[in-house]
Short mmCIF file of C-alpha atoms and ligand atoms in Angstrom, two decimals:
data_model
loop_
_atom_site.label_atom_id
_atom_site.label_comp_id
_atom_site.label_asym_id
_atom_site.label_seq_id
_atom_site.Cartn_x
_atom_site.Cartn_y
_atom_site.Cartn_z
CA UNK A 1 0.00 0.00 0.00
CA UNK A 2 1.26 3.69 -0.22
CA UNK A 3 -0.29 6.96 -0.82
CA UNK A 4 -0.08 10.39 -2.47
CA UNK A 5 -1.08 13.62 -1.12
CA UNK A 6 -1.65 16.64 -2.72
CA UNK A 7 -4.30 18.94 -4.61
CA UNK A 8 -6.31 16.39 -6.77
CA UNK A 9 -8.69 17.12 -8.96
CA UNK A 10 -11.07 14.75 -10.97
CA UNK A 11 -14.25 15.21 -13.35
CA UNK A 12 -15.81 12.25 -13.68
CA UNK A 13 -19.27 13.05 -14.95
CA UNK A 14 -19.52 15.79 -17.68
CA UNK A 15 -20.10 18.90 -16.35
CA UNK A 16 -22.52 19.95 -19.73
CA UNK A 17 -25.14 17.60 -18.43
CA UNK A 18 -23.64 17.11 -14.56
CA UNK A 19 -23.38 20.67 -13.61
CA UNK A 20 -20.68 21.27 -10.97
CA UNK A 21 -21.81 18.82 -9.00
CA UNK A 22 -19.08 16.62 -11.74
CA UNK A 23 -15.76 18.63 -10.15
CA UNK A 24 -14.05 16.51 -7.55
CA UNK A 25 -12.16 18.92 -5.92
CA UNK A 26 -9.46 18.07 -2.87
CA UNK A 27 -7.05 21.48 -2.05
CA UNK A 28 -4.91 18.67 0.22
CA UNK A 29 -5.67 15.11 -0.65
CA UNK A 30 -4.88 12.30 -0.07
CA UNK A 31 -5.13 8.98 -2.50
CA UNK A 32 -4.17 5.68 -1.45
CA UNK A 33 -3.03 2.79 -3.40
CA UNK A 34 -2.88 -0.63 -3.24
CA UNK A 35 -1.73 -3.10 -6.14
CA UNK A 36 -2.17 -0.47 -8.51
CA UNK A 37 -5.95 0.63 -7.74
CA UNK A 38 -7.10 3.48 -5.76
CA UNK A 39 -8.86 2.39 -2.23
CA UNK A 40 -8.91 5.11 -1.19
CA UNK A 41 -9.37 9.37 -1.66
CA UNK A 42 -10.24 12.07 0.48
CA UNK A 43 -9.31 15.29 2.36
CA UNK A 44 -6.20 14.27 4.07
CA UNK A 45 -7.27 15.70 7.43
CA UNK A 46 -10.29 12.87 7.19
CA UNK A 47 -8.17 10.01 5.82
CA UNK A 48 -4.47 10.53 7.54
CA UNK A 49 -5.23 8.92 10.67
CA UNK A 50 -6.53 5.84 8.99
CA UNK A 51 -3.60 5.47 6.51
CA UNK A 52 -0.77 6.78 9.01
CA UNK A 53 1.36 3.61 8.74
CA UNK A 54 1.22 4.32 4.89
CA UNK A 55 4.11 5.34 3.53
CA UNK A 56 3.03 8.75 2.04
CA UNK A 57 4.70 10.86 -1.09
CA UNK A 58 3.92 14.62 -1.29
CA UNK A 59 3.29 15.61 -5.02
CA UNK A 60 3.46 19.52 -5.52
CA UNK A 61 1.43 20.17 -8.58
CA UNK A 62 -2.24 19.56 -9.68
CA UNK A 63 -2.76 15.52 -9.50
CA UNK A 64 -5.67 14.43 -12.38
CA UNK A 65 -5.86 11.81 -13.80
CA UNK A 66 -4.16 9.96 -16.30
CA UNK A 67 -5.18 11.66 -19.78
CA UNK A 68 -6.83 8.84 -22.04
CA UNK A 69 -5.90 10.14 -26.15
CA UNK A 70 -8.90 8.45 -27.71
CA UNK A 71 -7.64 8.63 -31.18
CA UNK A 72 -3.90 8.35 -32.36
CA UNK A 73 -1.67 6.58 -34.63
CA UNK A 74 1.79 4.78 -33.32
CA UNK A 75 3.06 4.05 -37.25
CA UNK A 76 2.70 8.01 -37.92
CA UNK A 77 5.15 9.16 -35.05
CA UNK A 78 7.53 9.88 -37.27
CA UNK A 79 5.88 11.75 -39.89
CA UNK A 80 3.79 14.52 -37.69
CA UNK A 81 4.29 18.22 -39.35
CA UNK A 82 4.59 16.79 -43.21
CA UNK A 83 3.69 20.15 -45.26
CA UNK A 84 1.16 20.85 -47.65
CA UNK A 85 -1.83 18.40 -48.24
CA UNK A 86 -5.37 18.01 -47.56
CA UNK A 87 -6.58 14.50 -45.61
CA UNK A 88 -6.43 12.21 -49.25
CA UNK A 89 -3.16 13.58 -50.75
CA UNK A 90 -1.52 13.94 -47.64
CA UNK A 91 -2.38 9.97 -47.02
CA UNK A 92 -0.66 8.93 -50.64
CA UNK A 93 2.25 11.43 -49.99
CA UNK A 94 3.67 10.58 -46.44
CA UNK A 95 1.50 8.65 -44.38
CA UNK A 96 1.15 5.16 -46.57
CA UNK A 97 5.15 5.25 -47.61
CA UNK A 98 5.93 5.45 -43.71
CA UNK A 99 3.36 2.86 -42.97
CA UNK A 100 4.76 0.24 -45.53
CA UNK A 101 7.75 0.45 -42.94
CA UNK A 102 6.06 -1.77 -40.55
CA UNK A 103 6.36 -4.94 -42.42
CA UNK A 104 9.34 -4.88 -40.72
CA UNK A 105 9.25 -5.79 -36.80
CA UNK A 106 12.43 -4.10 -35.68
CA UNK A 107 11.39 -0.56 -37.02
CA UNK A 108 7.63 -1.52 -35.37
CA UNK A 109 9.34 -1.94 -31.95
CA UNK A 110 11.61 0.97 -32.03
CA UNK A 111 8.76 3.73 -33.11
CA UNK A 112 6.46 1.95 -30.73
CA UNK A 113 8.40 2.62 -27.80
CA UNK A 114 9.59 5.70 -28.63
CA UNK A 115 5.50 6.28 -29.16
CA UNK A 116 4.66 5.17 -25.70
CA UNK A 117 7.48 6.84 -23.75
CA UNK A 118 6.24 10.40 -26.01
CA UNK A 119 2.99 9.30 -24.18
CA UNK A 120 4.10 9.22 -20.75
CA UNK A 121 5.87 12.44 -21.00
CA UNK A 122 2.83 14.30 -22.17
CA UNK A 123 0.54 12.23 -19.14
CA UNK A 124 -1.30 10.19 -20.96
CA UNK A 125 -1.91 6.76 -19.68
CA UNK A 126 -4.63 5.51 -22.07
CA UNK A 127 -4.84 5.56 -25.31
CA UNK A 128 -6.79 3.97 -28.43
CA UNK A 129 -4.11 2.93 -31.08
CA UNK A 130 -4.25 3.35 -35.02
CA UNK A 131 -1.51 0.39 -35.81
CA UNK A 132 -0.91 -0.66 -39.49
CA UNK A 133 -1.83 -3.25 -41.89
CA UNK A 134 0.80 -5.37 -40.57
CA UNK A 135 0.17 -8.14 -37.81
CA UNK A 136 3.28 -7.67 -36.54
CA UNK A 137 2.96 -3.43 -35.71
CA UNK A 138 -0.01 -4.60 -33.17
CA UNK A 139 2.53 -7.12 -31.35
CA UNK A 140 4.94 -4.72 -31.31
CA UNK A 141 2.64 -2.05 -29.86
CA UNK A 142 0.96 -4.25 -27.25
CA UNK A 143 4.30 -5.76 -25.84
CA UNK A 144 5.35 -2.52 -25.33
CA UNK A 145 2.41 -1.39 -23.80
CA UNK A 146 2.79 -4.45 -21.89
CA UNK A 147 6.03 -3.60 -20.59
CA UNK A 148 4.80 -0.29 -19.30
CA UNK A 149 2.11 -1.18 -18.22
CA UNK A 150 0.06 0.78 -20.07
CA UNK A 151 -4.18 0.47 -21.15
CA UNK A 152 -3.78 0.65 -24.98
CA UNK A 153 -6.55 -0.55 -27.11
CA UNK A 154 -5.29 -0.84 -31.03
CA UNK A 155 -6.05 -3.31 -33.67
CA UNK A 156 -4.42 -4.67 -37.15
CA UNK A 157 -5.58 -1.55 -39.81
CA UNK A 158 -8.23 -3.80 -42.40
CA UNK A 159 -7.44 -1.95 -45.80
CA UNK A 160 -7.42 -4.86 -48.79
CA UNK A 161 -8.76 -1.72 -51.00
CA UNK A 162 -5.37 0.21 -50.26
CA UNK A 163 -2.57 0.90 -51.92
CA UNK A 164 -0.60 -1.89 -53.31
CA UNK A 165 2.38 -1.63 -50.89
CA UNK A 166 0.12 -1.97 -48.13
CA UNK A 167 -2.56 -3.93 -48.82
CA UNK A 168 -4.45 -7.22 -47.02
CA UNK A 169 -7.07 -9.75 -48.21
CA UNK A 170 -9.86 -9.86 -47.41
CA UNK A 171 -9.02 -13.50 -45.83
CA UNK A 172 -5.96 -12.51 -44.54
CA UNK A 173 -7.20 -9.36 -42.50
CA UNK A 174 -9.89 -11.63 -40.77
CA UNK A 175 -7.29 -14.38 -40.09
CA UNK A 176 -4.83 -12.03 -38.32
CA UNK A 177 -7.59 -10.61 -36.94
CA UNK A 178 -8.63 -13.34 -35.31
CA UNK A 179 -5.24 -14.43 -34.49
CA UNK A 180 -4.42 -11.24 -32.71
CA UNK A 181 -7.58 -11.25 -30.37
CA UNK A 182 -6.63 -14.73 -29.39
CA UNK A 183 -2.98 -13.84 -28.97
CA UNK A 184 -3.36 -10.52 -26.97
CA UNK A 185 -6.78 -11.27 -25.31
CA UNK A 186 -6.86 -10.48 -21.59
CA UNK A 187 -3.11 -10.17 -20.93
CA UNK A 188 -2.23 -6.47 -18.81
CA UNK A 189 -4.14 -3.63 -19.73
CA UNK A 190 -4.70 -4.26 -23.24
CA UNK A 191 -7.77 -4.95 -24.99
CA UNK A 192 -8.36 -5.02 -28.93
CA UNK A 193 -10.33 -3.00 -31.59
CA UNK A 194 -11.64 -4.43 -35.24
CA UNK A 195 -9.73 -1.50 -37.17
CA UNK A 196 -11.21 -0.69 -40.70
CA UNK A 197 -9.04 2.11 -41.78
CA UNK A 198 -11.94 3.91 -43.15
CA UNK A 199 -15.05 3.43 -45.82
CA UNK A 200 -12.72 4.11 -48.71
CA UNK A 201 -9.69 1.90 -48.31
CA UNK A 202 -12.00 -1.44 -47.32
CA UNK A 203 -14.60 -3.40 -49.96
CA UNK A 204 -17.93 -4.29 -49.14
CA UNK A 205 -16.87 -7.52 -48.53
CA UNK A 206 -14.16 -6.65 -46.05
CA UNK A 207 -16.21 -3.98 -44.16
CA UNK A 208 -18.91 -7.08 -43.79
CA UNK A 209 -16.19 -9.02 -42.50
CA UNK A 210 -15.68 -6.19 -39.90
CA UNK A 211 -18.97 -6.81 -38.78
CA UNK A 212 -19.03 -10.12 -38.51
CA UNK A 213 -15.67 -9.88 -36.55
CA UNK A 214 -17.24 -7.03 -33.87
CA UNK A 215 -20.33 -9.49 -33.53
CA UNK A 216 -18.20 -12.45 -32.92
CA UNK A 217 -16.00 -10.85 -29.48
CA UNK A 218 -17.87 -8.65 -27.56
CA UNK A 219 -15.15 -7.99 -25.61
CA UNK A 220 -14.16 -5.72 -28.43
CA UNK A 221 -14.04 -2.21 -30.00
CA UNK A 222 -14.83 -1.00 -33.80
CA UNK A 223 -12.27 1.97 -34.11
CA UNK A 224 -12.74 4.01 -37.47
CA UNK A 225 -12.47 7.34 -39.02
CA UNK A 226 -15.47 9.58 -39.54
CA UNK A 227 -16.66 12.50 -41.84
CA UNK A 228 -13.58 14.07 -41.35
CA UNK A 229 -12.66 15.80 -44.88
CA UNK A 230 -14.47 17.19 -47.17
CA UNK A 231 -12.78 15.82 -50.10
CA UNK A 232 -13.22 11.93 -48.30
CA UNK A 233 -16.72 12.58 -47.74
CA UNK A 234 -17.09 13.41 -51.21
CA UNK A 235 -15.30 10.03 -52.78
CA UNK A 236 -17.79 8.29 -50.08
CA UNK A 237 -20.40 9.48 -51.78
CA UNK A 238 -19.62 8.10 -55.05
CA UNK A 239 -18.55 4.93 -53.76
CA UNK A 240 -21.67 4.72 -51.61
CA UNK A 241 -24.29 6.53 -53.70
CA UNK A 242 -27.19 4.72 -52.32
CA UNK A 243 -25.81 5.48 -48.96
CA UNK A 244 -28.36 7.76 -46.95
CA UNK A 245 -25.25 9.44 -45.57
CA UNK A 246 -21.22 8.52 -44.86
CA UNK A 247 -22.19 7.22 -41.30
CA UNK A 248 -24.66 4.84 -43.10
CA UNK A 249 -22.14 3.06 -44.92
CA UNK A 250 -20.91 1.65 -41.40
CA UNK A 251 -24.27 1.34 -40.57
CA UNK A 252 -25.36 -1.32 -42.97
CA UNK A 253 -22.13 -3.13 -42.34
CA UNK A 254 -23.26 -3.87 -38.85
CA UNK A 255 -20.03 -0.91 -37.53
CA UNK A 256 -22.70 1.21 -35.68
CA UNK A 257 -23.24 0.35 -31.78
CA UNK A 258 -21.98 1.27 -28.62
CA UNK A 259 -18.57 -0.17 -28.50
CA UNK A 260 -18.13 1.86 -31.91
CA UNK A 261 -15.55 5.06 -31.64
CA UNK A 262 -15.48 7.06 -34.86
CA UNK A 263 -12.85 9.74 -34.67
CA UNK A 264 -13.44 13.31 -36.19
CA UNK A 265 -16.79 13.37 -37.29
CA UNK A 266 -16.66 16.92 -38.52
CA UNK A 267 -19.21 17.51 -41.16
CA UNK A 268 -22.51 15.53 -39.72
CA UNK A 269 -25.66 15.62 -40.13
CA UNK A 270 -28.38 16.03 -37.16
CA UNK A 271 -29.84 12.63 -38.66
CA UNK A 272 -26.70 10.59 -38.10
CA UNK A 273 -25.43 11.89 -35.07
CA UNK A 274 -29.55 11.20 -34.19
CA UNK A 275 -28.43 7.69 -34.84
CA UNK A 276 -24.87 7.68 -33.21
CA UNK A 277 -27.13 8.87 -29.95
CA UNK A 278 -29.69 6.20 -30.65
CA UNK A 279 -26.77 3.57 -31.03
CA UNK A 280 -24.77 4.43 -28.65
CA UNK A 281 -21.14 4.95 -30.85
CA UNK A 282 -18.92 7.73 -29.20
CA UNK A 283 -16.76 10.67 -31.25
CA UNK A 284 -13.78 11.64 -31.15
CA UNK A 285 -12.68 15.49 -31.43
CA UNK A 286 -9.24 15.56 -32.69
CA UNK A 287 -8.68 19.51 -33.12
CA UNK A 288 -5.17 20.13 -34.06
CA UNK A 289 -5.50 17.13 -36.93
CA UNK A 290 -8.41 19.02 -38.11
CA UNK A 291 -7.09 22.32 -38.10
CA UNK A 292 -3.96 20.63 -39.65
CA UNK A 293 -5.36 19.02 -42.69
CA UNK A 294 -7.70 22.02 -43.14
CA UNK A 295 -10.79 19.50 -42.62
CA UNK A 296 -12.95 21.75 -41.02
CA UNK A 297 -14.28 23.19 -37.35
CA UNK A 298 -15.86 20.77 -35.23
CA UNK A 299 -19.33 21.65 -33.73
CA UNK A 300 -19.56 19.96 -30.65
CA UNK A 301 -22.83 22.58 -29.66
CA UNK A 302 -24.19 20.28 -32.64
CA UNK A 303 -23.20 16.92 -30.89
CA UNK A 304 -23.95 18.05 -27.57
CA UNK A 305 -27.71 18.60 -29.00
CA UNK A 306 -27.75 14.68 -29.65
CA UNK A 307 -26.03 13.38 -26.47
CA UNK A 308 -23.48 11.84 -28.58
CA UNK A 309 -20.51 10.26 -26.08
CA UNK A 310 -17.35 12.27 -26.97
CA UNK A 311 -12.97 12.11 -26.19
CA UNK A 312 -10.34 13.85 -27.15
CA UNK A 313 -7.61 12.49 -29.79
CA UNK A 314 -4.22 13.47 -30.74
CA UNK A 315 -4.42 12.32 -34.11
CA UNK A 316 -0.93 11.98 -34.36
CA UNK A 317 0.16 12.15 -37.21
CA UNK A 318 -2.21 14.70 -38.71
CA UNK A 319 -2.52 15.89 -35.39
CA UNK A 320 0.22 18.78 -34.13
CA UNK A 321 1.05 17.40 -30.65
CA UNK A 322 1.22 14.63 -28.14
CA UNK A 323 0.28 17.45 -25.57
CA UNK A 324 -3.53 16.33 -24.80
CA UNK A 325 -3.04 19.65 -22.49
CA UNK A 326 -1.89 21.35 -25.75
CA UNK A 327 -5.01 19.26 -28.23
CA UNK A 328 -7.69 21.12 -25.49
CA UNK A 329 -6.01 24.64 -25.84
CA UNK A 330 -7.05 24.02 -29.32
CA UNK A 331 -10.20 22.30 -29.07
CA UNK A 332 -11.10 25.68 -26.81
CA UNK A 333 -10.04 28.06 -30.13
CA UNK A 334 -12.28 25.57 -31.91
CA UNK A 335 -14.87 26.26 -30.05
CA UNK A 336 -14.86 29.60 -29.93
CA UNK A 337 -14.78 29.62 -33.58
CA UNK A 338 -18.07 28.33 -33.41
CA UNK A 339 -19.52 30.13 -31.54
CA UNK A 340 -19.05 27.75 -28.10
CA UNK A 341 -17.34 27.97 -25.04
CA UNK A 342 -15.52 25.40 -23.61
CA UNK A 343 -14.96 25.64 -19.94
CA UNK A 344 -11.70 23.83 -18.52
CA UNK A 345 -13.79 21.48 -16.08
CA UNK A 346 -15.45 19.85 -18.89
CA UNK A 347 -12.31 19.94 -21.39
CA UNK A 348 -10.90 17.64 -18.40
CA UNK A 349 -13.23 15.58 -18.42
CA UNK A 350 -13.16 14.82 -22.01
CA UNK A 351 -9.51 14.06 -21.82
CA UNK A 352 -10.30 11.78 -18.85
CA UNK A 353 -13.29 10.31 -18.07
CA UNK A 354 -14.98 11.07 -21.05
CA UNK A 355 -12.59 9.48 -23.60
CA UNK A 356 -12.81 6.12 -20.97
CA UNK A 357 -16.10 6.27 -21.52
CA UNK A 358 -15.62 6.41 -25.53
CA UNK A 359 -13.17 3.25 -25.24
CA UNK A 360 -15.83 1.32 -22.96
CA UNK A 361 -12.67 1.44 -19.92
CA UNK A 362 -14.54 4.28 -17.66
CA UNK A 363 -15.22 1.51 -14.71
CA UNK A 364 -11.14 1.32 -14.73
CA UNK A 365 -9.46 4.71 -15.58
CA UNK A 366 -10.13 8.51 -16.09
CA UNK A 367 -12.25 9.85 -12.24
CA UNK A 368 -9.13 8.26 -9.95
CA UNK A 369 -12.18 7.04 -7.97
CA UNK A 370 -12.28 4.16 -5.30
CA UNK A 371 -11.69 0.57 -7.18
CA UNK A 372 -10.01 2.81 -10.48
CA UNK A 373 -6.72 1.76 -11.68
CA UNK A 374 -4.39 4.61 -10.59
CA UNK A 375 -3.06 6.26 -13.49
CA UNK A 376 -2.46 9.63 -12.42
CA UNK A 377 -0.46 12.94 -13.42
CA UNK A 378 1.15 15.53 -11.46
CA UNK A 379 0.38 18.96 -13.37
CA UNK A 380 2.75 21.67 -12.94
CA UNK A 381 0.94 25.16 -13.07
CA UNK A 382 4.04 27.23 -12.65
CA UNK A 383 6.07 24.89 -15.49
CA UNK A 384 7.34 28.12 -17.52
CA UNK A 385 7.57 31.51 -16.36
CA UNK A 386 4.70 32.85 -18.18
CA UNK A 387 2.48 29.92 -16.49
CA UNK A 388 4.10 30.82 -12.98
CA UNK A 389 2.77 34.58 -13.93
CA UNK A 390 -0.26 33.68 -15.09
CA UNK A 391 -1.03 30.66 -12.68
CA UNK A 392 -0.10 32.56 -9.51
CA UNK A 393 -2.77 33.17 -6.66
CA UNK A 394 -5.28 32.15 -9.50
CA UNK A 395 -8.47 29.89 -9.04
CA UNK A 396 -8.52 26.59 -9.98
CA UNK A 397 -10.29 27.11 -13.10
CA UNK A 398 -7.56 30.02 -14.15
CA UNK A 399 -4.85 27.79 -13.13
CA UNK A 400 -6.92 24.32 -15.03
CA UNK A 401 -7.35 26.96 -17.97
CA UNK A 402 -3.95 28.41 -18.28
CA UNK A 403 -2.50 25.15 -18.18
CA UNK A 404 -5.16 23.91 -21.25
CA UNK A 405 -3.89 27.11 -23.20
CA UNK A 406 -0.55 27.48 -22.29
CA UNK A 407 0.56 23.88 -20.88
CA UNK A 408 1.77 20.79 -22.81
CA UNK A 409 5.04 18.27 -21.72
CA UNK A 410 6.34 20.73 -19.97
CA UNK A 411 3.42 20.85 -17.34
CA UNK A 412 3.76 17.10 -16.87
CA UNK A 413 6.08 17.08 -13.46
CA UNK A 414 5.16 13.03 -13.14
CA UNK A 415 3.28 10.57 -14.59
CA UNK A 416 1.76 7.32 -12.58
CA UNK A 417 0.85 4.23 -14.05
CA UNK A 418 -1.04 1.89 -11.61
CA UNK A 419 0.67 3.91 -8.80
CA UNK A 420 4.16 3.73 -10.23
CA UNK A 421 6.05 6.18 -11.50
CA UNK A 422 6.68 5.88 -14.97
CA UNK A 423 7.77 9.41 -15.96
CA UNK A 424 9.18 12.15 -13.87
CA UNK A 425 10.10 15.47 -15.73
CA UNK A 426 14.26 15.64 -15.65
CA UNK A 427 15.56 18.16 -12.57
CA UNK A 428 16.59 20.84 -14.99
CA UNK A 429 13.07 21.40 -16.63
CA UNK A 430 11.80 21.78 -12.52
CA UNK A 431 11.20 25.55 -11.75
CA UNK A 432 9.53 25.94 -8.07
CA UNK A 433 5.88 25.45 -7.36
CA UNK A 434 4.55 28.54 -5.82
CA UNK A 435 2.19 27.79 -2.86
N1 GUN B 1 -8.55 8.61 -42.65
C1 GUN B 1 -8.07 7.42 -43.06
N2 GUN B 1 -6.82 7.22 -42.63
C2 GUN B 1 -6.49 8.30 -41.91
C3 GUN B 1 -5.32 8.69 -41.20
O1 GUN B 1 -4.32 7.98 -41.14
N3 GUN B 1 -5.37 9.91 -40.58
C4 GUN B 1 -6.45 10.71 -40.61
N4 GUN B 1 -6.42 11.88 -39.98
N5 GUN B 1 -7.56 10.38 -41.28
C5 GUN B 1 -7.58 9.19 -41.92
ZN1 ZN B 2 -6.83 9.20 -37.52
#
C-alpha cells in the first residue's frame, strides 16, 4: 500500500449535463493505493489517521488523472508536421510510404516505444491505437504497452482496397484478426479493436467481415475514421451513392453500436449523429488534426444537442502534438470559432473520463475514484515563467485553464501508471511550485 497527497482534482461526470456537482475537488488530498488501484481518496485531514502507517509521497502540482488520447496513430510518429496536403493527398504522400515500414518488426518496436514513452511524458496513460496493416505493428505495440504497463486498445488496420504496398485480403485481415484477439486477449491492460481504416480503403466484402468480426467478441471495439474531410466525404459518396449518408455506410455493415468510436466526425448531419445517440457509438474530437489538414471546425454545440458520447484524440500524425493539455487549448479556439465555449472542467473531463467512456474502460481509468486503476499525473501550473505569472494566486479554473492554453510536456512534473512512476520530468526542466 502507499499513498499520495496533494491537490487532486477529478471530473468524472460531464459537467454539460452534470453541472458542478461533476468537479471533484481536494485542495490537500490524499489517495491511497494498493496493487495499482485506488482504495482510497479524500481530504487528508479525514483520511491521515486511517492510513498513518502508509508510507506517504507529497506531489506539488495539480494531481488528475491519467489523460486517455482516444484517437492516435503509433506508425505516424515519425511523420507529424509533413507540409502541404489536404486529408487524401496527404495519405498517398507521407502517411502510406511510412506505414509500408512496418512490415518490418524491428522498425515496429523501435517507433512503438519511442510512441509510448512520447505518451508518458505528455501524461497520458490511455490511449486507443491506429496500428498498421501489418500483424506484426499490433505485437509490437501491445508488448510494449505491456512492458509499461500501459491500457492501450489498437487493432491490425483492415485496408485490402489500399494501396498496393500496403494492402491485405480480405481473408488474410480476418485471419490475423482473429489471431491477434486470441494472442493478446486479456493479458495487462490491453484490450483489442476491429480497425477498418476507413469506408474508402475497405470493400464491401471486407467492411462485412468487420462486422461479422465485432459481432463475434464482444469484448471488443470497432475503431474508425469519420466524416472528417471534405474531399473523403465526397469520394464516399460516389462509392456509396445509395448510402443515406457517410455514417450509413458503417451502418449497414453492422459498424454502428456502442462499442463503436469514430474519430473526427466533422461535417454531420443532425440525422446521423440522431443515430450515433440512438446507437450508442462515441466521437472523437481531434482539433489540431483538423485544423492541420484544413478539414474543417468541429461543432460539438451540434453533438452536444444529440447526447453523442465524446474524447479527445491526438491524431498523431495529422494531429500537431502529443500534448492532450496542448489538443484542449485548441479544441477551446475551436470552439470559440463556433460560436461555443468550452470551460476547462469539462475539457478535463473529455480528456479523462470522457474518452474512458468512448473506449468502454470508464469503470477502470479517467475519475481516480475508489476501485479505479491509478493512473495519475502531477500537473505543474508554474512549469514556464509565463504559467508561474499567469497561474499565480489564481483559481482553480484560471490555473486548469492556463495550463489547457498554455501547458503541454512541460506541465507534466510526473506521470503514474497503476501507482508507479513511470515518468518524472528531468531536474533541470523543474522551476519551483509557488504555494
Ligand atoms: N482517414 C483514413 N486514414 C487516416 C489517417 O491515417 N489519418 C487521418 N487523420 N484520417 C484518416
Ligand atoms: Zn486518424
Amino acid at each position: 500500500m502507499k499513498a499520495f497527497r496533494g491537490e487532486i482534482l477529478s471530473v468524472p461526470e460531464d459537467p454539460a449535463t452534470a453541472g458542478a456537482e461533476a468537479v471533484r475537488h481536494l485542495a490537500d488530498g490524499l489517495l491511497v493505493v494498493e496493487n495499482g488501484l485506488v482504495i482510497a481518496r479524500g481530504a487528508y485531514a479525514d483520511l491521515a489517521q486511517r492510513f498513518a502507517e502508509v508510507e506517504t509521497e507529497a506531489l506539488p502540482g495539480l494531481i488528475v488523472p491519467g489523460f486517455v488520447d482516444a484517437h492516435v496513430h503509433y506508425p505516424q510518429t515519425e511523420r507529424i508536421a509533413s507540409h502541404g496536403e489536404q486529408l487524401l493527398h496527404w495519405l498517398d504522400r507521407h502517411i502510406f510510404p511510412a506505414e509500408a515500414g512496418f512490415a518490418d518488426r524491428d522498425h515496429a518496436d523501435a517507433i512503438a516505444a519511442f510512441f509510448l514513452d512520447e505518451l508518458l511524458r505528455n501524461g497520458t496513460t490511455s490511449a486507443l491505437v491506429f496500428a498498421t496493416v501489418h500483424a506484426c505493428s499490433v505485437d509490437a505495440l501491445f508488448e510494449a504497452a505491456l512492458a509499461r504497463n500501459m491500457r492501450i486498445v489498437s487493432g491490425k488496420v483492415l485496408m485490402d482496397q489500399g494501396p498496393a504496398t500496403l494492402r491485405d485480403t480480405v481473408a488474410d485481415g480476418r485471419a490475423d484478426t482473429e489471431t491477434l484477439i486470441a494472442r493478446w486477449r486479456g493479458r495487462g491492460r490491453l484490450g483489442y479493436a476491429v480497425t477498418p481504416r476507413f469506408a474508402l480503403t475497405s470493400s464491401d466484402v471486407q467492411l462485412v467481415d468487420a462486422g461479422e468480426l465485432l459481432a463475434a467478441h464482444p469484448d471488443v471495439l470497432m475503431h474508425t475514421h469519420l466524416s472528417e474531410n471534405l474531399g473523403e466525404i465526397a469520394a464516399v459518396g460516389d462509392r456509396f451513392a445509395d448510402a443515406r449518408d457517410y455514417l450509413d455506410v458503417y451502418d449497414r455493415f453492422g459498424l454502428v453500436g456502442p462499442r463503436s468510436v469514430f474519430a473526427h466526425c466533422v461535417h454531420m448531419s443532425d440525422a446521423a449523429l440522431a443515430r450515433m445517440a440512438q446507437a450508442g457509438a462515441g466521437i472523437v474530437l481531434c482539433p489540431t488534426s483538423n485544423l492541420f489538414l484544413g478539414s474543417g471546425l468541429f461543432d460539438l454545440a451540434q453533438i452536444d444537442r444529440h447526447g453523442v458520447k465524446i474524447g479527445i484524440g491526438t491524431d498523431i500524425g495529422a494531429g500537431t502534438s502529443f500534448s492532450v493539455l496542448h489538443t484542449l487549448g485548441e479544441a477551446y479556439k475551436v470552439c470559440q470559432l463556433r460560436g461555443a465555449s468550452l470551460d476547462p472542467f469539462r475539457a478535463l473531463h473529455l480528456a479523462t473520463a470522457g474518452g474512458a467512456r468512448v473506449m468502454g474502460i470508464a469503470d477502470r481509468v479517467g475519475a481516480l475514484e475508489p476501485g479505479q486503476e491509478a493512473d495519475f499525473v502531477v500537473l505543474d501550473p508554474a512549469a514556464t515563467p509565463l504559467l508561474a505569472r499567469r497561474t499565480a494566486g489564481a483559481s482553480l479554473f484560471d490555473r486548469l485553464f492556463a495550463l489547457q492554453v498554455l501547458g503541454d510536456d512541460r506541465a507534466v512534473a510526473a506521470t503514474y501508471v497503476a501507482g508507479d512512476r513511470a515518468y518524472a520530468r528531468p531536474p533541470c526542466q523543474a522551476r519551483t511550485i509557488h504555494a
